[in-house]
C-alpha positions as a Python dict, from the first residue, in 0.01 Angstrom:
ca = {
    (1, 'M'): (0, 0, 0),
    (2, 'P'): (-123, 357, -72),
    (3, 'S'): (206, 501, 55),
    (4, 'E'): (396, 283, -190),
    (5, 'S'): (166, 398, -468),
    (6, 'K'): (232, 762, -383),
    (7, 'K'): (603, 694, -384),
    (8, 'A'): (564, 526, -720),
    (9, 'I'): (394, 834, -867),
    (10, 'D'): (652, 1077, -734),
    (11, 'G'): (934, 852, -844),
    (12, 'G'): (764, 777, -1173),
    (13, 'S'): (735, 1143, -1264),
    (14, 'S'): (1100, 1212, -1189),
    (15, 'G'): (1205, 897, -1372),
    (16, 'V'): (1008, 988, -1682),
    (17, 'A'): (1143, 1341, -1672),
    (18, 'S'): (1498, 1213, -1636),
    (19, 'T'): (1452, 980, -1930),
    (20, 'A'): (1306, 1257, -2141),
    (21, 'A'): (1607, 1472, -2062),
    (22, 'I'): (1841, 1221, -2224),
    (23, 'P'): (1936, 1335, -2577),
    (24, 'G'): (1772, 1117, -2836),
    (25, 'G'): (1547, 937, -2586),
    (26, 'P'): (1587, 575, -2474),
    (27, 'L'): (1791, 343, -2690),
    (28, 'K'): (1588, 79, -2865),
    (29, 'H'): (1829, -198, -2777),
    (30, 'H'): (1841, -101, -2409),
    (31, 'R'): (1546, -262, -2233),
    (32, 'L'): (1417, -233, -1879),
    (33, 'P'): (1515, -555, -1696),
    (34, 'Y'): (1281, -758, -1482),
    (35, 'R'): (1325, -762, -1106),
    (36, 'R'): (1162, -1023, -889),
    (37, 'P'): (898, -911, -637),
    (38, 'L'): (962, -871, -267),
    (39, 'P'): (948, -1181, -39),
    (40, 'P'): (594, -1104, 92),
    (41, 'F'): (460, -1134, -265),
    (42, 'L'): (330, -1493, -249),
    (43, 'P'): (163, -1467, 96),
    (44, 'L'): (3, -1137, -5),
    (45, 'V'): (-126, -1278, -334),
    (46, 'L'): (-265, -1586, -158),
    (47, 'L'): (-440, -1375, 105),
    (48, 'F'): (-573, -1138, -161),
    (49, 'L'): (-718, -1423, -368),
    (50, 'L'): (-870, -1599, -66),
    (51, 'L'): (-1027, -1278, 59),
    (52, 'N'): (-1178, -1209, -283),
    (53, 'Y'): (-1310, -1564, -303),
    (54, 'L'): (-1469, -1520, 38),
    (55, 'A'): (-1614, -1181, -53),
    (56, 'F'): (-1766, -1264, -391),
    (57, 'A'): (-1795, -1643, -429),
    (58, 'V'): (-1885, -1779, -85),
    (59, 'E'): (-2237, -1770, 55),
    (60, 'V'): (-2259, -1687, 423),
    (61, 'D'): (-2515, -1648, 697),
    (62, 'D'): (-2412, -1315, 844),
    (63, 'K'): (-2654, -1339, 1136),
    (64, 'E'): (-2533, -1682, 1243),
    (65, 'G'): (-2175, -1605, 1145),
    (66, 'V'): (-2126, -1925, 945),
    (67, 'V'): (-2025, -2016, 592),
    (68, 'L'): (-2284, -2198, 381),
    (69, 'L'): (-2132, -2494, 202),
    (70, 'P'): (-2161, -2497, -179),
    (71, 'E'): (-2344, -2774, -360),
    (72, 'Y'): (-2033, -2957, -479),
    (73, 'V'): (-1933, -3047, -121),
    (74, 'H'): (-2278, -3054, 39),
    (75, 'G'): (-2329, -3427, -21),
    (76, 'I'): (-1985, -3511, 118),
    (77, 'A'): (-2057, -3308, 431),
    (78, 'M'): (-2390, -3486, 485),
    (79, 'K'): (-2225, -3827, 451),
    (80, 'R'): (-1950, -3729, 694),
    (81, 'D'): (-2200, -3596, 948),
    (82, 'A'): (-2406, -3915, 923),
    (83, 'L'): (-2099, -4128, 991),
    (84, 'R'): (-2004, -3909, 1286),
    (85, 'Q'): (-2353, -3942, 1434),
    (86, 'A'): (-2340, -4318, 1390),
    (87, 'A'): (-2001, -4335, 1560),
    (88, 'A'): (-2128, -4117, 1846),
    (89, 'A'): (-2426, -4351, 1890),
    (90, 'G'): (-2189, -4644, 1936),
    (91, 'Q'): (-2246, -4808, 1600),
    (92, 'V'): (-1963, -4993, 1429),
    (93, 'L'): (-1867, -4809, 1113),
    (94, 'T'): (-1820, -5014, 799),
    (95, 'E'): (-1606, -4739, 645),
    (96, 'P'): (-1382, -4468, 790),
    (97, 'I'): (-1499, -4111, 811),
    (98, 'P'): (-1370, -3960, 485),
    (99, 'F'): (-1148, -3656, 460),
    (100, 'N'): (-1210, -3433, 161),
    (101, 'V'): (-970, -3151, 83),
    (102, 'F'): (-1239, -2942, -88),
    (103, 'L'): (-1470, -2978, 210),
    (104, 'F'): (-1185, -2884, 442),
    (105, 'F'): (-1114, -2574, 232),
    (106, 'E'): (-1474, -2457, 214),
    (107, 'E'): (-1564, -2539, 573),
    (108, 'S'): (-1249, -2486, 777),
    (109, 'V'): (-1031, -2246, 577),
    (110, 'M'): (-1312, -2023, 453),
    (111, 'G'): (-1494, -2050, 784),
    (112, 'T'): (-1190, -1933, 978),
    (113, 'L'): (-1119, -1655, 731),
    (114, 'F'): (-1481, -1543, 754),
    (115, 'Q'): (-1460, -1522, 1133),
    (116, 'V'): (-1140, -1317, 1109),
    (117, 'G'): (-1297, -1095, 843),
    (118, 'R'): (-1607, -1038, 1054),
    (119, 'F'): (-1391, -945, 1351),
    (120, 'L'): (-1187, -696, 1148),
    (121, 'F'): (-1451, -558, 910),
    (122, 'R'): (-1774, -617, 1107),
    (123, 'S'): (-1966, -806, 837),
    (124, 'H'): (-1950, -987, 505),
    (125, 'F'): (-2040, -660, 334),
    (126, 'G'): (-1742, -498, 506),
    (127, 'I'): (-1518, -767, 359),
    (128, 'Q'): (-1658, -693, 14),
    (129, 'V'): (-1596, -320, 56),
    (130, 'V'): (-1235, -382, 157),
    (131, 'C'): (-1181, -605, -147),
    (132, 'V'): (-1325, -342, -382),
    (133, 'L'): (-1099, -75, -232),
    (134, 'A'): (-801, -309, -262),
    (135, 'W'): (-880, -363, -631),
    (136, 'L'): (-898, 13, -687),
    (137, 'V'): (-556, 57, -527),
    (138, 'H'): (-414, -228, -736),
    (139, 'L'): (-556, -78, -1055),
    (140, 'F'): (-397, 254, -966),
    (141, 'E'): (-64, 77, -911),
    (142, 'L'): (-116, -102, -1241),
    (143, 'G'): (-143, 234, -1417),
    (144, 'V'): (183, 349, -1257),
    (145, 'C'): (343, 20, -1364),
    (146, 'F'): (230, 64, -1724),
    (147, 'R'): (363, 419, -1741),
    (148, 'I'): (704, 313, -1609),
    (149, 'C'): (728, 17, -1849),
    (150, 'W'): (626, 235, -2144),
    (151, 'S'): (867, 519, -2065),
    (152, 'C'): (1159, 286, -1985),
    (153, 'N'): (1138, 81, -2305),
    (154, 'A'): (1043, -250, -2143),
    (155, 'S'): (992, -545, -2375),
    (156, 'F'): (640, -681, -2418),
    (157, 'L'): (701, -991, -2205),
    (158, 'V'): (875, -798, -1927),
    (159, 'A'): (600, -536, -1922),
    (160, 'L'): (334, -807, -1918),
    (161, 'R'): (503, -981, -1627),
    (162, 'Y'): (540, -658, -1433),
    (163, 'M'): (176, -565, -1493),
    (164, 'Y'): (38, -907, -1399),
    (165, 'C'): (242, -929, -1079),
    (166, 'T'): (155, -570, -987),
    (167, 'C'): (-214, -639, -1044),
    (168, 'V'): (-218, -922, -791),
    (169, 'G'): (77, -831, -568),
    (170, 'G'): (59, -452, -554),
    (171, 'F'): (355, -278, -395),
    (172, 'T'): (552, -603, -356),
    (173, 'Q'): (613, -593, -732),
    (174, 'L'): (584, -217, -786),
    (175, 'S'): (869, -140, -547),
    (176, 'P'): (1126, -355, -736),
    (177, 'L'): (999, -203, -1061),
    (178, 'I'): (1075, 146, -929),
    (179, 'Q'): (1425, 31, -832),
    (180, 'A'): (1475, -118, -1179),
    (181, 'R'): (1358, 207, -1338),
    (182, 'D'): (1601, 415, -1130),
    (183, 'A'): (1890, 185, -1227),
    (184, 'W'): (1781, 202, -1593),
    (185, 'V'): (1778, 584, -1588),
    (186, 'R'): (2125, 597, -1430),
    (187, 'E'): (2261, 358, -1690),
    (188, 'M'): (2107, 557, -1973),
    (189, 'R'): (2259, 877, -1839),
    (190, 'A'): (2600, 714, -1812),
    (191, 'T'): (2572, 584, -2168),
    (192, 'E'): (2480, 924, -2307),
    (193, 'E'): (2756, 1096, -2110),
    (194, 'L'): (3008, 848, -2249),
    (195, 'K'): (2882, 913, -2601),
    (196, 'S'): (2910, 1288, -2548),
    (197, 'K'): (3270, 1257, -2428),
    (198, 'K'): (3364, 1043, -2728),
    (199, 'S'): (3207, 1288, -2972),
    (200, 'Q'): (3397, 1588, -2829),
}
């Protein structure tokens, strides 16, 4: 991700300079088009959101290495555990053991992600540090995105879409934006060269 950001800055500077070199500046009717993000965009966004949820919204017992269930699923978990104990004791259950998607998410999904995070980053605090650093990188990429959209005459909706997707998806949206900017600069140059030839 940082390497893409560096590329964006280098490319952004040259792109802005190229645009500034065009006589008369960018045409008002010629807008920067939107390009869809790279294929890893959705998995990266999902992982980014889940990791942030784990880092800042989930309570954990770092010593025991377990996730503490929130209040809204605590009662469901107690009922499920009671039914499991009754079934293990040989009692006939009057109702099936319920499956709750929220309990599954908090217990299984977040629990597994926490174990992976502890293995990679040593502790819950390490996960939080990584998320903060990731946000700083994304904010830096967001600044690059804003500068490109501003200098390349992007419409408000296109710029907003680029900035939102860059904020959550990072380089997976910033890279197509850089490609769109390069194509926009080439088209502007060709337009101005054609105008110059006609005026001669």
